[in-house]
Amino acid sequence: MDLLYKHPILDRNKDLFGFEFKLRDSGSSPAKVMNFLIEENVIQEIEGKKCVIEFSEEFIESDAYELFPPSKVVIKLGDVKEVNEKLINALKDLKAKGYELLISDFRFDKVSLLPLLPLSDYVSVDWKRCYFEGKDFEDEVDALKYINKKVIVCGVNTEEDFEKARRIGDLFQGNFFPPSVVRNGRNLRFLKTTIIKLYDAIEKKDVNEIVKLIESDVGLTYKILKWVKNLYPGKSKDIQSVSDAVLFLSINNIVNLLLVIAMSELFAGKYEEQIIKRSFFRAVLAQELAKIYIPEYTKEGYMIGLFSLVDELMNEEPASLARELKMSSEIVEALEKRYNEFGLLLSLVELLENHPENERIIKNVARTINTTEDKVKEALKIAKEKVESLTR
């Protein structure tokens, strides 16, 4: 599991301005931090404070920052390979949408960064330079403040550092204000083939196909539901399926989310792939049996099957995850293996998954839900065919 840290940024009075979010592994890509923040409710939980998030050029040019509300985030521009017209125009667009921009590790002798200066709201500088450059460093900070840039002094590691830095800077960051762990990140994995098919469906603006593909992957389903419920907490009870969630999203939102996942390279290995396929098989089978047994609850049947294996995929109790997503009580109770019609449905699905060709078991399942053996076999056939089509 990855650990996400929030690094405090304070003002001269040691009042909290906000946090910068980083993973424990300093070599982790910004995409992995974004992926974590999308999944968790971190930004929404920090009321009235700014969240500094590093974005690569690719994410800025793709509008992926729109996954986060402009009122809550400051976008930190990561290492810039080349300042060109495309990047400048993307940053102008970002600013027009109400986002604030931070240029990190700035210095005037980095001539290539100068075109970015007029677009920035914040500029960070390294406090270590003060020891080597003395008054030249202070003059540079004064020049930045003269053109109305808020200066974040980084590398403030001691009380002495802070007392000196507060005379010239506006905001401060460093080991003097130690970071804290937000929480462990879930190591969600996704089928690469599903991501590729989703891009094709998005290109065609086929919303039904988009929903179908997301619902085939338990990790994607979890991430979409979690993200939308975080964005619209007042609507949590109304969002019980992917089709419900997609109603709240634009195609552009979904594209940006897929971009984050793809650049994080969070793709399933062989073990995870088998669990995802089994989850999809269970989901389809539960849905088909629900059509016969409890036809008004086919959506719930699907979600019960889909999330029934998250203990193997994500090391999470299925019922606990369902409660976290504020799923209906029927789904939670079924995943708790309570004795009700939904719990019975899941038990029948598990039985058929393990014995798909056992005539005696098929006969008993048919009798239990008051249907024919042929209909149970047809449900198994549909589930098997849909799983096979998943990786074509």
GROMACS .gro file of C-alpha atoms in nm:
model
  392
    1MET     CA    1   0.000   0.000   0.000
    2ASP     CA    2   0.109   0.358  -0.068
    3LEU     CA    3   0.110   0.614   0.211
    4LEU     CA    4  -0.022   0.960   0.130
    5TYR     CA    5   0.122   1.245   0.336
    6LYS     CA    6  -0.009   1.596   0.372
    7HIS     CA    7   0.268   1.852   0.414
    8PRO     CA    8   0.145   2.165   0.594
    9ILE     CA    9   0.203   2.513   0.452
   10LEU     CA   10   0.187   2.790   0.715
   11ASP     CA   11   0.187   3.168   0.713
   12ARG     CA   12   0.404   3.406   0.918
   13ASN     CA   13   0.183   3.358   1.224
   14LYS     CA   14   0.208   2.979   1.194
   15ASP     CA   15  -0.157   2.967   1.090
   16LEU     CA   16  -0.240   2.692   0.846
   17PHE     CA   17  -0.274   2.798   0.482
   18GLY     CA   18  -0.316   2.448   0.339
   19PHE     CA   19  -0.143   2.122   0.255
   20GLU     CA   20   0.063   1.978  -0.026
   21PHE     CA   21  -0.008   1.610  -0.088
   22LYS     CA   22   0.276   1.369  -0.163
   23LEU     CA   23   0.321   0.992  -0.156
   24ARG     CA   24   0.585   0.832   0.065
   25ASP     CA   25   0.780   0.730  -0.245
   26SER     CA   26   0.926   1.059  -0.367
   27GLY     CA   27   0.967   0.905  -0.712
   28SER     CA   28   0.594   0.846  -0.750
   29SER     CA   29   0.434   1.019  -1.043
   30PRO     CA   30   0.184   1.302  -0.987
   31ALA     CA   31  -0.072   1.071  -1.149
   32LYS     CA   32  -0.057   0.837  -0.849
   33VAL     CA   33  -0.123   1.122  -0.606
   34MET     CA   34  -0.417   1.237  -0.818
   35ASN     CA   35  -0.548   0.882  -0.837
   36PHE     CA   36  -0.542   0.860  -0.457
   37LEU     CA   37  -0.710   1.198  -0.408
   38ILE     CA   38  -0.988   1.108  -0.652
   39GLU     CA   39  -1.062   0.790  -0.461
   40GLU     CA   40  -1.055   0.941  -0.113
   41ASN     CA   41  -1.253   1.229   0.030
   42VAL     CA   42  -0.939   1.418   0.132
   43ILE     CA   43  -1.000   1.750  -0.044
   44GLN     CA   44  -1.361   1.776   0.068
   45GLU     CA   45  -1.257   1.705   0.428
   46ILE     CA   46  -1.019   2.003   0.444
   47GLU     CA   47  -1.260   2.289   0.497
   48GLY     CA   48  -1.143   2.641   0.418
   49LYS     CA   49  -0.783   2.543   0.342
   50LYS     CA   50  -0.600   2.506   0.013
   51CYS     CA   51  -0.479   2.175  -0.129
   52VAL     CA   52  -0.161   2.198  -0.337
   53ILE     CA   53  -0.145   1.925  -0.601
   54GLU     CA   54   0.137   1.876  -0.849
   55PHE     CA   55   0.034   1.834  -1.211
   56SER     CA   56   0.250   1.735  -1.505
   57GLU     CA   57   0.235   1.923  -1.836
   58GLU     CA   58   0.036   1.635  -1.986
   59PHE     CA   59  -0.236   1.664  -1.723
   60ILE     CA   60  -0.259   2.041  -1.756
   61GLU     CA   61  -0.285   2.021  -2.134
   62SER     CA   62  -0.555   1.752  -2.104
   63ASP     CA   63  -0.771   1.949  -1.854
   64ALA     CA   64  -0.737   1.667  -1.597
   65TYR     CA   65  -0.725   1.932  -1.323
   66GLU     CA   66  -1.101   1.974  -1.372
   67LEU     CA   67  -1.142   1.661  -1.158
   68PHE     CA   68  -1.083   1.895  -0.862
   69PRO     CA   69  -1.283   2.208  -0.767
   70PRO     CA   70  -1.099   2.538  -0.835
   71SER     CA   71  -1.201   2.685  -0.499
   72LYS     CA   72  -1.007   2.418  -0.311
   73VAL     CA   73  -0.687   2.353  -0.504
   74VAL     CA   74  -0.366   2.526  -0.604
   75ILE     CA   75  -0.211   2.362  -0.909
   76LYS     CA   76   0.163   2.312  -0.880
   77LEU     CA   77   0.336   2.289  -1.215
   78GLY     CA   78   0.586   2.004  -1.203
   79ASP     CA   79   0.919   1.986  -1.383
   80VAL     CA   80   0.867   2.163  -1.714
   81LYS     CA   81   1.046   2.009  -2.011
   82GLU     CA   82   0.964   2.289  -2.251
   83VAL     CA   83   0.765   2.610  -2.225
   84ASN     CA   84   0.580   2.631  -2.554
   85GLU     CA   85   0.267   2.791  -2.691
   86LYS     CA   86   0.057   2.483  -2.619
   87LEU     CA   87   0.147   2.488  -2.249
   88ILE     CA   88   0.100   2.866  -2.220
   89ASN     CA   89  -0.247   2.842  -2.377
   90ALA     CA   90  -0.340   2.552  -2.147
   91LEU     CA   91  -0.233   2.756  -1.843
   92LYS     CA   92  -0.432   3.057  -1.962
   93ASP     CA   93  -0.735   2.831  -1.995
   94LEU     CA   94  -0.670   2.694  -1.646
   95LYS     CA   95  -0.659   3.047  -1.505
   96ALA     CA   96  -0.978   3.145  -1.689
   97LYS     CA   97  -1.154   2.857  -1.512
   98GLY     CA   98  -1.064   3.000  -1.172
   99TYR     CA   99  -0.765   2.785  -1.075
  100GLU     CA  100  -0.454   2.922  -0.901
  101LEU     CA  101  -0.107   2.830  -1.023
  102LEU     CA  102   0.216   2.763  -0.833
  103ILE     CA  103   0.556   2.758  -1.005
  104SER     CA  104   0.794   2.551  -0.795
  105ASP     CA  105   1.166   2.602  -0.732
  106PHE     CA  106   1.170   2.930  -0.922
  107ARG     CA  107   1.474   3.147  -0.986
  108PHE     CA  108   1.521   3.431  -1.232
  109ASP     CA  109   1.822   3.270  -1.396
  110LYS     CA  110   1.594   2.987  -1.515
  111VAL     CA  111   1.518   3.189  -1.825
  112SER     CA  112   1.291   2.922  -1.974
  113LEU     CA  113   1.046   2.963  -1.684
  114LEU     CA  114   1.007   3.340  -1.715
  115PRO     CA  115   0.709   3.322  -1.959
  116LEU     CA  116   0.519   3.135  -1.685
  117LEU     CA  117   0.567   3.406  -1.425
  118PRO     CA  118   0.279   3.636  -1.534
  119LEU     CA  119   0.038   3.341  -1.509
  120SER     CA  120   0.139   3.234  -1.159
  121ASP     CA  121  -0.022   3.323  -0.826
  122TYR     CA  122   0.239   3.154  -0.607
  123VAL     CA  123   0.611   3.095  -0.651
  124SER     CA  124   0.814   2.859  -0.433
  125VAL     CA  125   1.183   2.913  -0.360
  126ASP     CA  126   1.437   2.694  -0.183
  127TRP     CA  127   1.551   2.832   0.154
  128LYS     CA  128   1.894   2.667   0.114
  129ARG     CA  129   1.975   2.932  -0.147
  130CYS     CA  130   1.976   3.193   0.129
  131TYR     CA  131   2.295   3.043   0.273
  132PHE     CA  132   2.479   3.050  -0.061
  133GLU     CA  133   2.336   3.360  -0.226
  134GLY     CA  134   2.261   3.586   0.071
  135LYS     CA  135   2.127   3.926  -0.033
  136ASP     CA  136   2.086   3.821  -0.397
  137PHE     CA  137   1.832   3.562  -0.283
  138GLU     CA  138   1.648   3.816  -0.067
  139ASP     CA  139   1.642   4.066  -0.356
  140GLU     CA  140   1.490   3.799  -0.580
  141VAL     CA  141   1.214   3.730  -0.327
  142ASP     CA  142   1.149   4.104  -0.296
  143ALA     CA  143   1.121   4.128  -0.675
  144LEU     CA  144   0.865   3.848  -0.681
  145LYS     CA  145   0.660   4.015  -0.410
  146TYR     CA  146   0.683   4.348  -0.594
  147ILE     CA  147   0.498   4.190  -0.888
  148ASN     CA  148   0.234   4.051  -0.648
  149LYS     CA  149   0.348   3.690  -0.628
  150LYS     CA  150   0.296   3.507  -0.301
  151VAL     CA  151   0.627   3.346  -0.213
  152ILE     CA  152   0.635   3.000  -0.054
  153VAL     CA  153   0.971   2.938   0.113
  154CYS     CA  154   1.045   2.564   0.109
  155GLY     CA  155   1.307   2.378   0.311
  156VAL     CA  156   1.228   2.558   0.638
  157ASN     CA  157   1.354   2.288   0.873
  158THR     CA  158   1.425   2.459   1.207
  159GLU     CA  159   1.291   2.734   1.432
  160GLU     CA  160   1.589   2.946   1.330
  161ASP     CA  161   1.508   2.892   0.961
  162PHE     CA  162   1.150   2.999   1.021
  163GLU     CA  163   1.239   3.315   1.214
  164LYS     CA  164   1.470   3.426   0.933
  165ALA     CA  165   1.244   3.318   0.646
  166ARG     CA  166   0.932   3.486   0.785
  167ARG     CA  167   1.102   3.825   0.732
  168ILE     CA  168   1.098   3.780   0.356
  169GLY     CA  169   0.844   3.512   0.260
  170ASP     CA  170   0.466   3.484   0.275
  171LEU     CA  171   0.417   3.110   0.329
  172PHE     CA  172   0.647   2.837   0.461
  173GLN     CA  173   0.698   2.466   0.420
  174GLY     CA  174   0.956   2.219   0.549
  175ASN     CA  175   1.044   1.969   0.820
  176PHE     CA  176   0.986   2.233   1.089
  177PHE     CA  177   0.618   2.164   1.012
  178PRO     CA  178   0.624   1.783   0.988
  179PRO     CA  179   0.388   1.601   0.752
  180SER     CA  180   0.119   1.363   0.867
  181VAL     CA  181  -0.019   1.049   0.707
  182VAL     CA  182  -0.359   1.096   0.551
  183ARG     CA  183  -0.429   0.725   0.517
  184ASN     CA  184  -0.314   0.415   0.336
  185GLY     CA  185  -0.395   0.408  -0.033
  186ARG     CA  186  -0.584   0.115  -0.176
  187ASN     CA  187  -0.390  -0.069  -0.444
  188LEU     CA  188  -0.677  -0.083  -0.690
  189ARG     CA  189  -0.600  -0.242  -1.025
  190PHE     CA  190  -0.792  -0.222  -1.351
  191LEU     CA  191  -0.813  -0.428  -1.669
  192LYS     CA  192  -0.607  -0.261  -1.940
  193THR     CA  193  -0.842  -0.391  -2.210
  194THR     CA  194  -1.137  -0.224  -2.037
  195ILE     CA  195  -0.958   0.113  -2.031
  196ILE     CA  196  -0.881   0.083  -2.403
  197LYS     CA  197  -1.241  -0.008  -2.487
  198LEU     CA  198  -1.364   0.282  -2.276
  199TYR     CA  199  -1.163   0.530  -2.478
  200ASP     CA  200  -1.326   0.392  -2.793
  201ALA     CA  201  -1.676   0.419  -2.639
  202ILE     CA  202  -1.604   0.775  -2.528
  203GLU     CA  203  -1.484   0.866  -2.878
  204LYS     CA  204  -1.821   0.746  -3.007
  205LYS     CA  205  -2.005   0.919  -2.719
  206ASP     CA  206  -2.182   0.589  -2.648
  207VAL     CA  207  -2.301   0.642  -2.290
  208ASN     CA  208  -2.463   0.297  -2.263
  209GLU     CA  209  -2.138   0.129  -2.367
  210ILE     CA  210  -1.941   0.349  -2.123
  211VAL     CA  211  -2.166   0.239  -1.837
  212LYS     CA  212  -2.148  -0.126  -1.942
  213LEU     CA  213  -1.768  -0.124  -1.958
  214ILE     CA  214  -1.723   0.051  -1.622
  215GLU     CA  215  -1.966  -0.193  -1.460
  216SER     CA  216  -1.760  -0.486  -1.589
  217ASP     CA  217  -1.462  -0.383  -1.373
  218VAL     CA  218  -1.514  -0.377  -0.996
  219GLY     CA  219  -1.220  -0.139  -0.942
  220LEU     CA  220  -1.353   0.115  -1.192
  221THR     CA  221  -1.703   0.082  -1.049
  222TYR     CA  222  -1.573   0.150  -0.699
  223LYS     CA  223  -1.366   0.449  -0.813
  224ILE     CA  224  -1.651   0.611  -1.011
  225LEU     CA  225  -1.904   0.563  -0.730
  226LYS     CA  226  -1.661   0.686  -0.465
  227TRP     CA  227  -1.562   0.992  -0.666
  228VAL     CA  228  -1.916   1.099  -0.757
  229LYS     CA  229  -2.044   1.044  -0.403
  230ASN     CA  230  -1.756   1.257  -0.272
  231LEU     CA  231  -1.843   1.533  -0.520
  232TYR     CA  232  -2.214   1.520  -0.444
  233PRO     CA  233  -2.245   1.405  -0.081
  234GLY     CA  234  -2.609   1.513  -0.064
  235LYS     CA  235  -2.695   1.275  -0.347
  236SER     CA  236  -2.528   0.961  -0.208
  237LYS     CA  237  -2.851   0.769  -0.157
  238ASP     CA  238  -2.959   0.844  -0.513
  239ILE     CA  239  -2.636   0.702  -0.659
  240GLN     CA  240  -2.656   0.324  -0.631
  241SER     CA  241  -2.514   0.218  -0.968
  242VAL     CA  242  -2.271   0.331  -1.237
  243SER     CA  243  -2.559   0.447  -1.457
  244ASP     CA  244  -2.676   0.670  -1.170
  245ALA     CA  245  -2.323   0.808  -1.125
  246VAL     CA  246  -2.264   0.880  -1.494
  247LEU     CA  247  -2.570   1.106  -1.498
  248PHE     CA  248  -2.372   1.349  -1.279
  249LEU     CA  249  -2.061   1.345  -1.502
  250SER     CA  250  -1.960   1.490  -1.835
  251ILE     CA  251  -1.777   1.283  -2.096
  252ASN     CA  252  -1.477   1.508  -2.028
  253ASN     CA  253  -1.482   1.412  -1.658
  254ILE     CA  254  -1.469   1.043  -1.747
  255VAL     CA  255  -1.189   1.099  -2.000
  256ASN     CA  256  -0.982   1.281  -1.736
  257LEU     CA  257  -1.039   1.005  -1.482
  258LEU     CA  258  -0.926   0.742  -1.733
  259LEU     CA  259  -0.619   0.951  -1.814
  260VAL     CA  260  -0.519   0.955  -1.446
  261ILE     CA  261  -0.566   0.578  -1.421
  262ALA     CA  262  -0.374   0.511  -1.743
  263MET     CA  263  -0.079   0.734  -1.644
  264SER     CA  264  -0.072   0.576  -1.297
  265GLU     CA  265  -0.023   0.241  -1.473
  266LEU     CA  266  -0.251   0.072  -1.221
  267PHE     CA  267  -0.321  -0.227  -1.441
  268ALA     CA  268  -0.414  -0.571  -1.315
  269GLY     CA  269  -0.167  -0.857  -1.307
  270LYS     CA  270  -0.277  -1.215  -1.372
  271TYR     CA  271  -0.410  -1.270  -1.020
  272GLU     CA  272  -0.609  -0.946  -1.009
  273GLU     CA  273  -0.736  -1.008  -1.363
  274GLN     CA  274  -0.886  -1.340  -1.257
  275ILE     CA  275  -1.058  -1.181  -0.956
  276ILE     CA  276  -1.200  -0.900  -1.173
  277LYS     CA  277  -1.334  -1.157  -1.421
  278ARG     CA  278  -1.487  -1.366  -1.143
  279SER     CA  279  -1.647  -1.054  -0.995
  280PHE     CA  280  -1.798  -0.969  -1.334
  281PHE     CA  281  -1.921  -1.327  -1.376
  282ARG     CA  282  -2.089  -1.315  -1.036
  283ALA     CA  283  -2.241  -0.975  -1.113
  284VAL     CA  284  -2.398  -1.086  -1.441
  285LEU     CA  285  -2.515  -1.416  -1.296
  286ALA     CA  286  -2.670  -1.241  -0.994
  287GLN     CA  287  -2.843  -0.996  -1.226
  288GLU     CA  288  -2.984  -1.274  -1.445
  289LEU     CA  289  -3.108  -1.473  -1.145
  290ALA     CA  290  -3.255  -1.157  -0.991
  291LYS     CA  291  -3.459  -1.104  -1.309
  292ILE     CA  292  -3.628  -1.435  -1.228
  293TYR     CA  293  -3.631  -1.425  -0.848
  294ILE     CA  294  -3.663  -1.056  -0.752
  295PRO     CA  295  -3.707  -0.867  -1.084
  296GLU     CA  296  -3.747  -0.526  -0.920
  297TYR     CA  297  -3.396  -0.555  -0.773
  298THR     CA  298  -3.179  -0.649  -1.073
  299LYS     CA  299  -2.945  -0.348  -1.020
  300GLU     CA  300  -2.891  -0.447  -0.659
  301GLY     CA  301  -2.831  -0.807  -0.766
  302TYR     CA  302  -2.559  -0.694  -1.005
  303MET     CA  303  -2.380  -0.483  -0.742
  304ILE     CA  304  -2.399  -0.763  -0.484
  305GLY     CA  305  -2.223  -0.999  -0.723
  306LEU     CA  306  -1.970  -0.740  -0.838
  307PHE     CA  307  -1.852  -0.645  -0.488
  308SER     CA  308  -1.865  -0.992  -0.335
  309LEU     CA  309  -1.493  -1.059  -0.399
  310VAL     CA  310  -1.337  -0.729  -0.292
  311ASP     CA  311  -1.186  -0.903   0.009
  312GLU     CA  312  -0.964  -1.095  -0.236
  313LEU     CA  313  -0.899  -0.800  -0.467
  314MET     CA  314  -0.862  -0.508  -0.225
  315ASN     CA  315  -0.827  -0.677   0.115
  316GLU     CA  316  -1.149  -0.507   0.225
  317GLU     CA  317  -1.461  -0.657   0.376
  318PRO     CA  318  -1.733  -0.639   0.106
  319ALA     CA  319  -1.999  -0.512   0.347
  320SER     CA  320  -1.762  -0.248   0.486
  321LEU     CA  321  -1.691  -0.118   0.137
  322ALA     CA  322  -2.063  -0.114   0.054
  323ARG     CA  323  -2.131   0.092   0.366
  324GLU     CA  324  -1.848   0.330   0.272
  325LEU     CA  325  -2.014   0.381  -0.067
  326LYS     CA  326  -2.351   0.431   0.105
  327MET     CA  327  -2.507   0.150  -0.091
  328SER     CA  328  -2.858   0.035  -0.010
  329SER     CA  329  -2.922  -0.168   0.304
  330GLU     CA  330  -3.019  -0.466   0.085
  331ILE     CA  331  -2.672  -0.476  -0.069
  332VAL     CA  332  -2.494  -0.430   0.265
  333GLU     CA  333  -2.697  -0.706   0.431
  334ALA     CA  334  -2.637  -0.948   0.143
  335LEU     CA  335  -2.261  -0.887   0.160
  336GLU     CA  336  -2.278  -0.946   0.536
  337LYS     CA  337  -2.423  -1.289   0.443
  338ARG     CA  338  -2.741  -1.215   0.634
  339TYR     CA  339  -3.030  -1.449   0.574
  340ASN     CA  340  -3.264  -1.261   0.342
  341GLU     CA  341  -3.356  -1.287  -0.025
  342PHE     CA  342  -3.044  -1.094  -0.129
  343GLY     CA  343  -2.817  -1.304   0.088
  344LEU     CA  344  -2.980  -1.612  -0.060
  345LEU     CA  345  -2.918  -1.475  -0.410
  346LEU     CA  346  -2.546  -1.435  -0.337
  347SER     CA  347  -2.528  -1.787  -0.191
  348LEU     CA  348  -2.685  -1.930  -0.506
  349VAL     CA  349  -2.440  -1.736  -0.724
  350GLU     CA  350  -2.142  -1.868  -0.526
  351LEU     CA  351  -2.279  -2.222  -0.551
  352LEU     CA  352  -2.326  -2.202  -0.929
  353GLU     CA  353  -1.986  -2.039  -0.979
  354ASN     CA  354  -1.818  -2.335  -0.810
  355HIS     CA  355  -2.040  -2.600  -0.976
  356PRO     CA  356  -2.156  -2.458  -1.311
  357GLU     CA  357  -2.219  -2.800  -1.468
  358ASN     CA  358  -2.353  -2.992  -1.170
  359GLU     CA  359  -2.705  -3.095  -1.274
  360ARG     CA  360  -2.820  -3.167  -0.918
  361ILE     CA  361  -2.713  -2.821  -0.796
  362ILE     CA  362  -2.869  -2.651  -1.100
  363LYS     CA  363  -3.193  -2.837  -1.029
  364ASN     CA  364  -3.190  -2.729  -0.662
  365VAL     CA  365  -3.120  -2.366  -0.754
  366ALA     CA  366  -3.406  -2.371  -1.005
  367ARG     CA  367  -3.642  -2.511  -0.743
  368THR     CA  368  -3.530  -2.251  -0.486
  369ILE     CA  369  -3.613  -1.952  -0.710
  370ASN     CA  370  -3.917  -2.121  -0.865
  371THR     CA  371  -3.791  -2.146  -1.222
  372THR     CA  372  -3.674  -2.406  -1.471
  373GLU     CA  373  -3.332  -2.565  -1.499
  374ASP     CA  374  -3.306  -2.430  -1.854
  375LYS     CA  375  -3.340  -2.073  -1.729
  376VAL     CA  376  -3.065  -2.125  -1.473
  377LYS     CA  377  -2.843  -2.272  -1.745
  378GLU     CA  378  -2.924  -1.976  -1.969
  379ALA     CA  379  -2.822  -1.737  -1.689
  380LEU     CA  380  -2.490  -1.922  -1.655
  381LYS     CA  381  -2.439  -1.910  -2.031
  382ILE     CA  382  -2.501  -1.533  -2.046
  383ALA     CA  383  -2.258  -1.469  -1.758
  384LYS     CA  384  -1.989  -1.686  -1.919
  385GLU     CA  385  -2.026  -1.519  -2.261
  386LYS     CA  386  -2.006  -1.169  -2.116
  387VAL     CA  387  -1.686  -1.251  -1.928
  388GLU     CA  388  -1.534  -1.398  -2.245
  389SER     CA  389  -1.622  -1.081  -2.437
  390LEU     CA  390  -1.450  -0.869  -2.172
  391THR     CA  391  -1.098  -0.938  -2.298
  392ARG     CA  392  -1.163  -0.971  -2.670
   0.00000   0.00000   0.00000
